[in-house]
mmCIF file of C-alpha atoms in Angstrom:
data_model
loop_
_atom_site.group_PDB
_atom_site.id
_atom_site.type_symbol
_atom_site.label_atom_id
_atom_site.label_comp_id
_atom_site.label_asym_id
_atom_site.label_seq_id
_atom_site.Cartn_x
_atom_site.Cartn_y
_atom_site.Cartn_z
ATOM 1 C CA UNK A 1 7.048 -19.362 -27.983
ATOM 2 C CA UNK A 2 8.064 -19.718 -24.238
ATOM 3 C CA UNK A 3 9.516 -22.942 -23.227
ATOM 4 C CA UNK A 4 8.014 -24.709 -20.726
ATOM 5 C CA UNK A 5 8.539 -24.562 -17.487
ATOM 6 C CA UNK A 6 9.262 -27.274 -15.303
ATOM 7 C CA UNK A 7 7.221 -28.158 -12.270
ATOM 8 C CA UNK A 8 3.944 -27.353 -13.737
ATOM 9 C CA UNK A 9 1.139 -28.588 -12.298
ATOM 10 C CA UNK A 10 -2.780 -28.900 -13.825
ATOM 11 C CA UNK A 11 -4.976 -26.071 -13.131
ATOM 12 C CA UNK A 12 -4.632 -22.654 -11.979
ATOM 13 C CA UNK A 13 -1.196 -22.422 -9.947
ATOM 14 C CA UNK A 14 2.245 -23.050 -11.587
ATOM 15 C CA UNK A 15 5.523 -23.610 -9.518
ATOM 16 C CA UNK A 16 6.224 -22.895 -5.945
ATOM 17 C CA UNK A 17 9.070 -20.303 -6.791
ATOM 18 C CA UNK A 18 9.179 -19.487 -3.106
ATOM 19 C CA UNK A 19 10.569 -22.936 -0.683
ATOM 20 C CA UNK A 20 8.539 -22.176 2.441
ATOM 21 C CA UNK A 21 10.513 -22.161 5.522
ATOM 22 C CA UNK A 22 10.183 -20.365 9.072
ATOM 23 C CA UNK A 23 11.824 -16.873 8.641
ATOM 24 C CA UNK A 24 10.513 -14.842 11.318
ATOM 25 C CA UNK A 25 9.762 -10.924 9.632
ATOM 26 C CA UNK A 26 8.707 -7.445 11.488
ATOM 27 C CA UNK A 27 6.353 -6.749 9.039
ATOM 28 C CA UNK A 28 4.453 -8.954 5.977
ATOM 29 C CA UNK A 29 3.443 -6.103 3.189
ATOM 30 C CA UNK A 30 0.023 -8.659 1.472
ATOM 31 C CA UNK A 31 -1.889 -7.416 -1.603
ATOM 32 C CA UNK A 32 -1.251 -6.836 -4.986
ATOM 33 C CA UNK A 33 1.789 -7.066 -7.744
ATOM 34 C CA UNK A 34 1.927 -4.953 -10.928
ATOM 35 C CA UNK A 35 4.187 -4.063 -13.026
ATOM 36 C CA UNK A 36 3.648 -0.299 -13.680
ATOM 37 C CA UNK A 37 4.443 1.124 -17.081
ATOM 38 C CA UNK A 38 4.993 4.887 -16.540
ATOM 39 C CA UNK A 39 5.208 8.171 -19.140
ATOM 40 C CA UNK A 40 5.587 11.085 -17.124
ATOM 41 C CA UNK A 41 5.081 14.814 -18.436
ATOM 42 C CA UNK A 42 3.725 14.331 -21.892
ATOM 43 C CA UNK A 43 2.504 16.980 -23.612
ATOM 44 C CA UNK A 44 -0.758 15.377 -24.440
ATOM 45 C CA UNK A 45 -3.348 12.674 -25.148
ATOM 46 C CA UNK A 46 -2.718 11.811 -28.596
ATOM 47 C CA UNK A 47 -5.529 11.658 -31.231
ATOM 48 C CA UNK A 48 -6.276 8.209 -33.528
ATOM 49 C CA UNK A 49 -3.332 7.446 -35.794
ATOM 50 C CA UNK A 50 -1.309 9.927 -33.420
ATOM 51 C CA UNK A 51 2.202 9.819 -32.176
ATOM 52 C CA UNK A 52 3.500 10.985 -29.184
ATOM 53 C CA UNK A 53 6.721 10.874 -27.687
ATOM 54 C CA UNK A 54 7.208 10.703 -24.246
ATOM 55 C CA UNK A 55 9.664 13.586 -23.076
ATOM 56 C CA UNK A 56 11.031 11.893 -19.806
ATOM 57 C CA UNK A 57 10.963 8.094 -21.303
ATOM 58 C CA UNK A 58 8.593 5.263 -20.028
ATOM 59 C CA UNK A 59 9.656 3.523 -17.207
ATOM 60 C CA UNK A 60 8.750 -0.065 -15.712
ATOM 61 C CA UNK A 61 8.492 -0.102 -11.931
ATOM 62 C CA UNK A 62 7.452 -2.702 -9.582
ATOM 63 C CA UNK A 63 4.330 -1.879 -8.458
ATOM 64 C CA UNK A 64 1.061 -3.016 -6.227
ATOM 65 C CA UNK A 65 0.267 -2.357 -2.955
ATOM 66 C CA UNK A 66 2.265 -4.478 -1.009
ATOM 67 C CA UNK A 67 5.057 -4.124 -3.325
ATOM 68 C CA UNK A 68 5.244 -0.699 -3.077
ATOM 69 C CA UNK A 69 4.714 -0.416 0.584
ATOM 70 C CA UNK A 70 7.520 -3.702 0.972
ATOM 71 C CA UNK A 71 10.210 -2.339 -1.429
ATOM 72 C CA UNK A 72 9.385 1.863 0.644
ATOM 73 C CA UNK A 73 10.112 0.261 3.985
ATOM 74 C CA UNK A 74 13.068 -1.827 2.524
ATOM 75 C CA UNK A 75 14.462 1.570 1.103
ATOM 76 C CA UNK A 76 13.367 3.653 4.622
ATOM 77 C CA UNK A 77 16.138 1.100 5.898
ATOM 78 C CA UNK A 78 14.164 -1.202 7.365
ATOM 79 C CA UNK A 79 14.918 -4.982 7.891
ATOM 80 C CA UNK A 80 12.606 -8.378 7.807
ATOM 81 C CA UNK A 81 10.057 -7.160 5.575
ATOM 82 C CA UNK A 82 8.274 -9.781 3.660
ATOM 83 C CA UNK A 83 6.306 -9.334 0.704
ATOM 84 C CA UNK A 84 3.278 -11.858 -0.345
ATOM 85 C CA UNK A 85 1.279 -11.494 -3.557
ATOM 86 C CA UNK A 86 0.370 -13.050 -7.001
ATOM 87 C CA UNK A 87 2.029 -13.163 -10.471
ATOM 88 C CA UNK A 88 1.847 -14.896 -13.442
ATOM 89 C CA UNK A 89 4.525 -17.438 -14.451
ATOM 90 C CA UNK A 90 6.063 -15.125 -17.119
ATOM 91 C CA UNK A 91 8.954 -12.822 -17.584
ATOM 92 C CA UNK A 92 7.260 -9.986 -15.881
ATOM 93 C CA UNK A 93 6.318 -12.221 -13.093
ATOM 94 C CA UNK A 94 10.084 -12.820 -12.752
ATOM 95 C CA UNK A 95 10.729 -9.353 -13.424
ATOM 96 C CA UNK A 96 8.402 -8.802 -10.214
ATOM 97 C CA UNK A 97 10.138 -11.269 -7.980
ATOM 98 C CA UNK A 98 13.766 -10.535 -8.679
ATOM 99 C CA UNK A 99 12.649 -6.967 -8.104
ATOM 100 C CA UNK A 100 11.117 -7.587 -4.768
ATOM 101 C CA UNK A 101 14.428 -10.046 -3.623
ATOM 102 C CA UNK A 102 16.868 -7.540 -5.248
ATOM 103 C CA UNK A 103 15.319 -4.992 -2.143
ATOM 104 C CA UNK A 104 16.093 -7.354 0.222
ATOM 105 C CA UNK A 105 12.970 -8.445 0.535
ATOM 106 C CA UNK A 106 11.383 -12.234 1.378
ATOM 107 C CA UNK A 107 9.689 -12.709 -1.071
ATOM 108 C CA UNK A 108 6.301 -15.195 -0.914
ATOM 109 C CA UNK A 109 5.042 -15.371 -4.988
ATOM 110 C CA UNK A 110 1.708 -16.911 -5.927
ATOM 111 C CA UNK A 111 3.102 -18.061 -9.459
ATOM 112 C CA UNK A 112 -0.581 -18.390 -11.411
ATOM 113 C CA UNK A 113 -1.203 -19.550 -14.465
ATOM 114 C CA UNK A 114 -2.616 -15.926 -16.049
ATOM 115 C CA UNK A 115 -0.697 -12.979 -16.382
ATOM 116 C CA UNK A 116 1.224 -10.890 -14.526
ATOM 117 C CA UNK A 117 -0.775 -7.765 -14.260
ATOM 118 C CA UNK A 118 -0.004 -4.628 -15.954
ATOM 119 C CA UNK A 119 -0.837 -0.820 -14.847
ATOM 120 C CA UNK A 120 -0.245 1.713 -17.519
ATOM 121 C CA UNK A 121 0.232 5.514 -16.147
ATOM 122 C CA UNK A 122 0.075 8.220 -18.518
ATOM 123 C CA UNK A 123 0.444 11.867 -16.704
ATOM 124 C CA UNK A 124 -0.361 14.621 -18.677
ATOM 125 C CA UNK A 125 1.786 17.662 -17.875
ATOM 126 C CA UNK A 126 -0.581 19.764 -15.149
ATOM 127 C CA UNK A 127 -3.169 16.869 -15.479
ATOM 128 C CA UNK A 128 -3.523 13.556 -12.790
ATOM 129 C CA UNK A 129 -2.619 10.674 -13.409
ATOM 130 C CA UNK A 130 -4.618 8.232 -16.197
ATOM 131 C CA UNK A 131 -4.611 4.280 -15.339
ATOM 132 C CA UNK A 132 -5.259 1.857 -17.700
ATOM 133 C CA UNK A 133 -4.904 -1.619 -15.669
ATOM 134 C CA UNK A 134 -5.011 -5.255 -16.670
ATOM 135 C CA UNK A 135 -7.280 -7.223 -13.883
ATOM 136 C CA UNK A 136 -5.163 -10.595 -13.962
ATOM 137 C CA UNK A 137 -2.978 -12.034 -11.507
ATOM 138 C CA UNK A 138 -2.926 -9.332 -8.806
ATOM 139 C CA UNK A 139 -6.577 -9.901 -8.123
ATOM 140 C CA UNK A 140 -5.730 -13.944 -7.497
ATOM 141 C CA UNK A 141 -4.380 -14.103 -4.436
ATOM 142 C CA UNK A 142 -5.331 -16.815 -2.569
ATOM 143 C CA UNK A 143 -6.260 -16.582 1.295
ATOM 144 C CA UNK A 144 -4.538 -20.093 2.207
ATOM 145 C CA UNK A 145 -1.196 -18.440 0.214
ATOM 146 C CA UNK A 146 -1.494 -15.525 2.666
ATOM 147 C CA UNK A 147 -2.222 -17.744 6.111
ATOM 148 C CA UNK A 148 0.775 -19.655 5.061
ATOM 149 C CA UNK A 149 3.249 -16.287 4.686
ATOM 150 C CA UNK A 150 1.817 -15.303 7.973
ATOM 151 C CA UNK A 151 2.251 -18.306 9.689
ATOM 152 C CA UNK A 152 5.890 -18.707 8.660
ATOM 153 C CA UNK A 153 6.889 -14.964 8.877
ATOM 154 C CA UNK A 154 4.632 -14.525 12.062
ATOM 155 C CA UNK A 155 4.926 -10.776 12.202
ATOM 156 C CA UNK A 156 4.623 -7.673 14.444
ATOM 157 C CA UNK A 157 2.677 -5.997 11.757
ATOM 158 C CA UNK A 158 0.354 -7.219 8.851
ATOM 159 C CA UNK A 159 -0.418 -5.230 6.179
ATOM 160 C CA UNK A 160 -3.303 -6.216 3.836
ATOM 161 C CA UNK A 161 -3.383 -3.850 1.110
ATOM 162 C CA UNK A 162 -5.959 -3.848 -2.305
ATOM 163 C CA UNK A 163 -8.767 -5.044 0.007
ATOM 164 C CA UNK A 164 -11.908 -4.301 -2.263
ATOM 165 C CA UNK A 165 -9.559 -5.303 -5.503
ATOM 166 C CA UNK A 166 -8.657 -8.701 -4.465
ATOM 167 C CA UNK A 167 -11.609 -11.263 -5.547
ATOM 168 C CA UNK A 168 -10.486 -14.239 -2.931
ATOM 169 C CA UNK A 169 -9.189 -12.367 0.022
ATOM 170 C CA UNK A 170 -11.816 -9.880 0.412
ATOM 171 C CA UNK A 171 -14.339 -12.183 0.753
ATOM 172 C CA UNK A 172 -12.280 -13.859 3.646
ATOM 173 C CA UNK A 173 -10.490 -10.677 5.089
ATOM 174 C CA UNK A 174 -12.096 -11.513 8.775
ATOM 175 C CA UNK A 175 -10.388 -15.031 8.836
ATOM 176 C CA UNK A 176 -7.312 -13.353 8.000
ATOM 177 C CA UNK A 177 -7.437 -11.000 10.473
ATOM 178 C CA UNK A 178 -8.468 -12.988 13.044
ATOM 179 C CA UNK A 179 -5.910 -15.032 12.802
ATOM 180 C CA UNK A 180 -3.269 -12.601 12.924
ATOM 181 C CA UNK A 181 -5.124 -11.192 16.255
ATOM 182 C CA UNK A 182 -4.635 -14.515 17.529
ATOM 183 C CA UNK A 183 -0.586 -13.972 16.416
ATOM 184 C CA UNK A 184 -0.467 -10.763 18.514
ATOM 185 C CA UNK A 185 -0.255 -9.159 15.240
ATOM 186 C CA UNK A 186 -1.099 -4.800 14.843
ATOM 187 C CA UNK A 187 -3.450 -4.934 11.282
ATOM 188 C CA UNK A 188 -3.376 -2.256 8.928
ATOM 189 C CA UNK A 189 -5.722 -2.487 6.015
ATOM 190 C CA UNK A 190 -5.676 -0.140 2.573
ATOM 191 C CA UNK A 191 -8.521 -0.402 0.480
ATOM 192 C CA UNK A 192 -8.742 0.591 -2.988
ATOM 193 C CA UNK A 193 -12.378 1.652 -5.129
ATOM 194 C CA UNK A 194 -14.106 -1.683 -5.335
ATOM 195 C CA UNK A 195 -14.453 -4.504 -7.683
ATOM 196 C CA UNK A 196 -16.917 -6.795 -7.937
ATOM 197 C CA UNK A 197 -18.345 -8.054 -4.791
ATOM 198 C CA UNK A 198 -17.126 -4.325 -3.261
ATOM 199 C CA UNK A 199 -16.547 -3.745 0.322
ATOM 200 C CA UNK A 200 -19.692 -5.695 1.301
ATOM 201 C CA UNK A 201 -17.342 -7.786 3.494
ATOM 202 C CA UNK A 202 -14.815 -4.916 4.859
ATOM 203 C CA UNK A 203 -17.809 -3.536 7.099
ATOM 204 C CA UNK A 204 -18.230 -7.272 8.932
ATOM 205 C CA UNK A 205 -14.248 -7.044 9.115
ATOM 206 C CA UNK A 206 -13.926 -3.210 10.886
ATOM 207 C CA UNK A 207 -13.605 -4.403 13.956
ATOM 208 C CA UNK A 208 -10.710 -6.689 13.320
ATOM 209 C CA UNK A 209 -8.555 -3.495 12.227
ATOM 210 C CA UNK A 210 -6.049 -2.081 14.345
ATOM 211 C CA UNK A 211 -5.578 0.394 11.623
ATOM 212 C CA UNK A 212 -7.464 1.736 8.187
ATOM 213 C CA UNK A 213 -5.698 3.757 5.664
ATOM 214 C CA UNK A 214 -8.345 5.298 2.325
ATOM 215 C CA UNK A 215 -8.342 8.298 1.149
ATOM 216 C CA UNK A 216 -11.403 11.289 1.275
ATOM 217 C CA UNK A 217 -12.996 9.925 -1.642
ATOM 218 C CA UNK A 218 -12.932 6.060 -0.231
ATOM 219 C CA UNK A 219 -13.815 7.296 3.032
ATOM 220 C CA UNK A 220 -17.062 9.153 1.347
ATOM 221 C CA UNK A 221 -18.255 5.593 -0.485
ATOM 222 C CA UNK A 222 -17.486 3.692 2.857
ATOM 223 C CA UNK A 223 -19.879 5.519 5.313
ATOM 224 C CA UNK A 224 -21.668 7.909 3.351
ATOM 225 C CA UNK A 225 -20.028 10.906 4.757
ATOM 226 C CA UNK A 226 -18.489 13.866 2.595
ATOM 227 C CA UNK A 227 -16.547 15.220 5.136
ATOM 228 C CA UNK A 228 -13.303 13.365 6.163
ATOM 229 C CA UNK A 229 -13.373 14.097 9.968
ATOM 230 C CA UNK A 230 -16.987 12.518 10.191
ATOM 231 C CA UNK A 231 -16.198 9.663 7.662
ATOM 232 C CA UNK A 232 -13.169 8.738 10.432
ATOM 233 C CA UNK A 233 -15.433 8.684 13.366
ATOM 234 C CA UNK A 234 -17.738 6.748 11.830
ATOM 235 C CA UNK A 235 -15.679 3.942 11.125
ATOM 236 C CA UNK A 236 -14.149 4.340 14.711
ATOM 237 C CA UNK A 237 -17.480 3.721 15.933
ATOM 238 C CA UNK A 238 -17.512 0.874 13.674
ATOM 239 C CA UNK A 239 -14.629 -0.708 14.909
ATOM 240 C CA UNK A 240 -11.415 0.517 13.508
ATOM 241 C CA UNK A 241 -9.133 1.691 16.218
ATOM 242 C CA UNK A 242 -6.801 4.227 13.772
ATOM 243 C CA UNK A 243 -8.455 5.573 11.145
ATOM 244 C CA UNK A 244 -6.274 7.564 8.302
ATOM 245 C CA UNK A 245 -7.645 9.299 5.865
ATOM 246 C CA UNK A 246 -5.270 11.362 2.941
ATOM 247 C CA UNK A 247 -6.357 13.726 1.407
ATOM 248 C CA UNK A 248 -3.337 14.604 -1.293
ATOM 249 C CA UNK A 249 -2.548 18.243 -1.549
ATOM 250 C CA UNK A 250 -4.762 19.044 1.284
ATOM 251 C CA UNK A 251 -3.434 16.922 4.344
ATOM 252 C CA UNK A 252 -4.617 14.250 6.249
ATOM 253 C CA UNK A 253 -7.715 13.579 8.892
ATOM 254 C CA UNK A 254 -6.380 11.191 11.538
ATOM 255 C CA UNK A 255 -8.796 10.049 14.347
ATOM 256 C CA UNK A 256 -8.538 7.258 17.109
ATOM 257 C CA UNK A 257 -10.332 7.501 20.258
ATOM 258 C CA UNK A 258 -12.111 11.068 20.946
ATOM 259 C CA UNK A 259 -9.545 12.696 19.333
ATOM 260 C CA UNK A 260 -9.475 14.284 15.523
ATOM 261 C CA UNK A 261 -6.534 15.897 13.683
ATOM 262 C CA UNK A 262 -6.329 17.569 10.696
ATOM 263 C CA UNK A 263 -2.581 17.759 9.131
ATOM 264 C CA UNK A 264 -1.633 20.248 6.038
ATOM 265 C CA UNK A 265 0.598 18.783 3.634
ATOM 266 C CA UNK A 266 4.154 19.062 3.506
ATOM 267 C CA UNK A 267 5.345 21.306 0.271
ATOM 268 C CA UNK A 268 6.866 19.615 -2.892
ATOM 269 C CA UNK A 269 7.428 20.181 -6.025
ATOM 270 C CA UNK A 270 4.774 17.460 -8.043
ATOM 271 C CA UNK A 271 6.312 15.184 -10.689
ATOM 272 C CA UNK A 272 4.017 11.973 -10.234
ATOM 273 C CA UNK A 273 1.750 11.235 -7.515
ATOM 274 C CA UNK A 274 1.652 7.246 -8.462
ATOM 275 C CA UNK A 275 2.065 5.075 -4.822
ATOM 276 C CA UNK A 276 1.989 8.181 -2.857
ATOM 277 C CA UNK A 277 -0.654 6.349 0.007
ATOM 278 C CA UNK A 278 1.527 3.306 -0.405
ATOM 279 C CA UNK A 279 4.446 5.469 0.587
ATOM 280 C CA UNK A 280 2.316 7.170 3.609
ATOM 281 C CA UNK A 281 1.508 3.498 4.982
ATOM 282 C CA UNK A 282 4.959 2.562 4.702
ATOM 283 C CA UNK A 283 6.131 5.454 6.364
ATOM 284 C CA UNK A 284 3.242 4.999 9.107
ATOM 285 C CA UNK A 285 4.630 1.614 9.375
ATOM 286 C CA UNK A 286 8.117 2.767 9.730
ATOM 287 C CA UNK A 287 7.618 5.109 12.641
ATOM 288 C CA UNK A 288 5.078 2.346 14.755
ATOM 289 C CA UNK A 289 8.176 0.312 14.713
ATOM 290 C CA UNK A 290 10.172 2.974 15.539
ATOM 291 C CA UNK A 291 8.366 4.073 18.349
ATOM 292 C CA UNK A 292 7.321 0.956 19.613
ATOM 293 C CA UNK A 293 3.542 0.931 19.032
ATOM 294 C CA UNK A 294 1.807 -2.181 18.813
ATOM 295 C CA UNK A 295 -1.193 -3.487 19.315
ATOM 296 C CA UNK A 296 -1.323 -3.714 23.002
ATOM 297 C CA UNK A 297 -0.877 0.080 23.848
ATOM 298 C CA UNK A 298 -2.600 1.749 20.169
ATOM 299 C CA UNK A 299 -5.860 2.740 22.315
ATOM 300 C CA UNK A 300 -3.381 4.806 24.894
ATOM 301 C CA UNK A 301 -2.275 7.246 22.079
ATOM 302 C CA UNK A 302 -1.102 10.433 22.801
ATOM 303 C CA UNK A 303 -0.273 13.634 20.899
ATOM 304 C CA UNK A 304 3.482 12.795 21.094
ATOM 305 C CA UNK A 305 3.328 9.514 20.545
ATOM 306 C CA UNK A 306 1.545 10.383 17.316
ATOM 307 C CA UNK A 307 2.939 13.154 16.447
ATOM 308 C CA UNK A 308 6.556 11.250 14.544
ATOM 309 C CA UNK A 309 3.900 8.853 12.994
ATOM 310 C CA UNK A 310 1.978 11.277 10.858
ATOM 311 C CA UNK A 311 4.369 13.408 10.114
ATOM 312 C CA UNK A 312 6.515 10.245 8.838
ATOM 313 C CA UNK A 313 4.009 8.826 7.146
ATOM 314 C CA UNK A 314 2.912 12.389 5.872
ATOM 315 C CA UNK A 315 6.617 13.294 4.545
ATOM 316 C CA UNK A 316 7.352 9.725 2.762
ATOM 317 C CA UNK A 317 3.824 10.467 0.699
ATOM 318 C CA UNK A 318 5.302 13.793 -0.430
ATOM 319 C CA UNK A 319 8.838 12.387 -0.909
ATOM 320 C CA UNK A 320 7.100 10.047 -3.213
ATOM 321 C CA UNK A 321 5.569 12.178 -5.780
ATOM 322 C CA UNK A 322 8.689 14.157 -6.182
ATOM 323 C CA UNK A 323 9.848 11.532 -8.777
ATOM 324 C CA UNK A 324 8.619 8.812 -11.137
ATOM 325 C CA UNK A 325 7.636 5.658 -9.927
ATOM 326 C CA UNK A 326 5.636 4.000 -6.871
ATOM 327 C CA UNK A 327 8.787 4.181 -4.822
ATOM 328 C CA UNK A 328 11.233 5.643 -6.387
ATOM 329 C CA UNK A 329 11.858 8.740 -4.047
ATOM 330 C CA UNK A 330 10.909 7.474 -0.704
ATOM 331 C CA UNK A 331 14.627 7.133 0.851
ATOM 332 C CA UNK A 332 15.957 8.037 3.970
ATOM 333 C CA UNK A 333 17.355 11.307 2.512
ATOM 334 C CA UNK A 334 14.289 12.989 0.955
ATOM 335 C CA UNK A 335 12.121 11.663 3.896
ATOM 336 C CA UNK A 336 13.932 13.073 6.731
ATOM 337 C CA UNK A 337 15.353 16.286 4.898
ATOM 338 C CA UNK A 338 11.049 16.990 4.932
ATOM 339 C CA UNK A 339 10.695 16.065 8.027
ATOM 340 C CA UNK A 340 13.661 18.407 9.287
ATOM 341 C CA UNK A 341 12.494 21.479 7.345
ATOM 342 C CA UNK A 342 8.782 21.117 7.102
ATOM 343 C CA UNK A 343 7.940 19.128 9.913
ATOM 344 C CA UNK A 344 7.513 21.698 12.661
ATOM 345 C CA UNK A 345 5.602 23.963 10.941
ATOM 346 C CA UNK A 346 2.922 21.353 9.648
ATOM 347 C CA UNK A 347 2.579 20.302 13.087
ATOM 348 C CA UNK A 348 2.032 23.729 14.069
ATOM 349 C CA UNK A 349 -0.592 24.049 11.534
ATOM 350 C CA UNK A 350 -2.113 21.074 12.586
ATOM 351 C CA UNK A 351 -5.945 21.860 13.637
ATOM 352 C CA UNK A 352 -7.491 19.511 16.843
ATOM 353 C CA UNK A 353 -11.301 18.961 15.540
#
């Protein structure tokens, strides 16, 4: 049996494993922590009573939203990133936040007392990916946690990942926005397929959104709208003043303002596509710093402007699935070796809708 811990308190939360003080941060990466459990390239499902061995191994990755965007902008080289989520106050919620620190991360736990959650990924060799997630911790996080890592971190960029997945934030996702409008803050927001309540509360939050990232199927349940281009510029008329939308294999719709872009994807060779949009917002996220886009001066876009953004964000998503793991590939290297060969010629191929 597990000792103890000390510091308990009654009820829900455990131990403050994180000592609040001001540390100022360029970005705060909010959302969910997993742990992913990974088997790459097996053969097959396996029947009842069957065993299978896994050819490449199963790995254990940090993984979540905001952990995987965090720990990809950590490993893209950049500096004060801060990372706020919930765990459980068990060995794979300290797995989690050693993880996290041991990136270089600051690091802003919800310790609960439920468990850490769990993802398991089993790929099937020429097959997507199967998930098999525990709904536990990750879903927790509290809005007051998240105010708090804002207000100490105070940010150039909030990210607020797992919105439709998160059964306390997304039911207060405007007063978190607002406030970090108030900061000055540029908002990016990731949703995932809903739980629960669903995205009821996203639509009375679109206009707080500097920036939405969902992918073509998302996009579809959000406004109704097969078609990706449309789906954007309906939510820009909703609100949202960036709207991305990936599309895997196939590219990526991008639309602000009048303008509409369609981007082909950059060529890899597939091994797991597992926190490939977590890698594309970190890599968004990368180049806004990079170029010096904020909030003030996102509705002046241009072409050029835009241009090292997508195709950043665009080549980090492809770095990602080259390997196992949420994160495990998105490194300077592999990013900009993409960019360098590719990234010309998917900007030439890029269609103006």
């Amino acid at each position: 049996m597990r000792p103890k811990r000390p510091g308990r308190r009654e009820g829900l939360k455990t131990r403050d494993s994180h000592k609040y003080s001001t540390q100022m941060a360029r970005v705060l990466c909010s959302g969910s922590f997993m742990c992913d459990l990974i088997a790459p390239d097996l053969p097959r499902l396996g029947e009842p009573g069957d065993l299978i061995y896994a050819p490449k191994g199963i790995d254990l990755h940090p993984g979540g939203h905001a952990a995987n965007v965090a720990i990809s902008l950590a490993q893209l080289g950049r500096k004060g990133v801060a990372v706020a989520g919930s765990i459980g106050d068990d060995i794979l919620g300290d797995f989690m936040e050693a993880e996290l620190r041991k990136n270089g991360l600051q690091v802003y736990p919800e310790r609960l007392r439920i468990p850490t959650s769990k993802n398991i990924v089993l790929i099937i060799k020429g097959e997507d990916r199967r998930f098999y997630a525990q709904l536990a911790a990750n879903t927790m996080l509290t809005p007051g946690h998240v105010l708090k890592a804002l207000e100490e971190t105070r940010p150039e960029i909030l990210y607020q990942g797992t919105i439709g997945g998160l059964r306390l934030i997304d039911g207060e996702l405007d007063t978190i926005l607002s406030r970090a409008r108030e900061m000055g803050c540029l908002t990016m927001v990731d949703v995932i397929r809903p739980h629960e309540e669903g995205w009821r509360r996203l639509h009375e939050s679109l206009p707080l959104i500097d920036i939405l990232h969902c992918n073509g199927y998302e996009s579809e349940a959000l406004t109704g709208e097969a078609d990706p281009a449309a789906a954007a510029g309906t939510l820009l008329k909703k609100g949202v003043r960036l709207c991305l939308v990936t599309l895997g294999s196939e590219g990526l719709v991008a639309a602000w303002g009048e303008t509409r872009l369609r981007l082909p994807a950059f060529k890899v060779e597939e091994v797991d596509q597992t926190g490939a949009g977590d890698a594309f917002c970190a890599g968004v996220i990368d180049a806004f710093l990079q170029e010096g886009i904020d909030r003030n001066n996102l509705d002046s876009l241009t072409l050029s402007k835009v241009k090292p953004v997508l195709l950043r964000g665009s080549a980090a998503g492809a770095a990602c699935v080259t390997a196992s793991g949420a994160t495990t590939a998105v490194i300077p290297r592999k990013v900009d070796v993409l960019i360098q060969e590719q990234g010309e010629k998917v900007w030439a191929e890029t269609l103006r809708l």
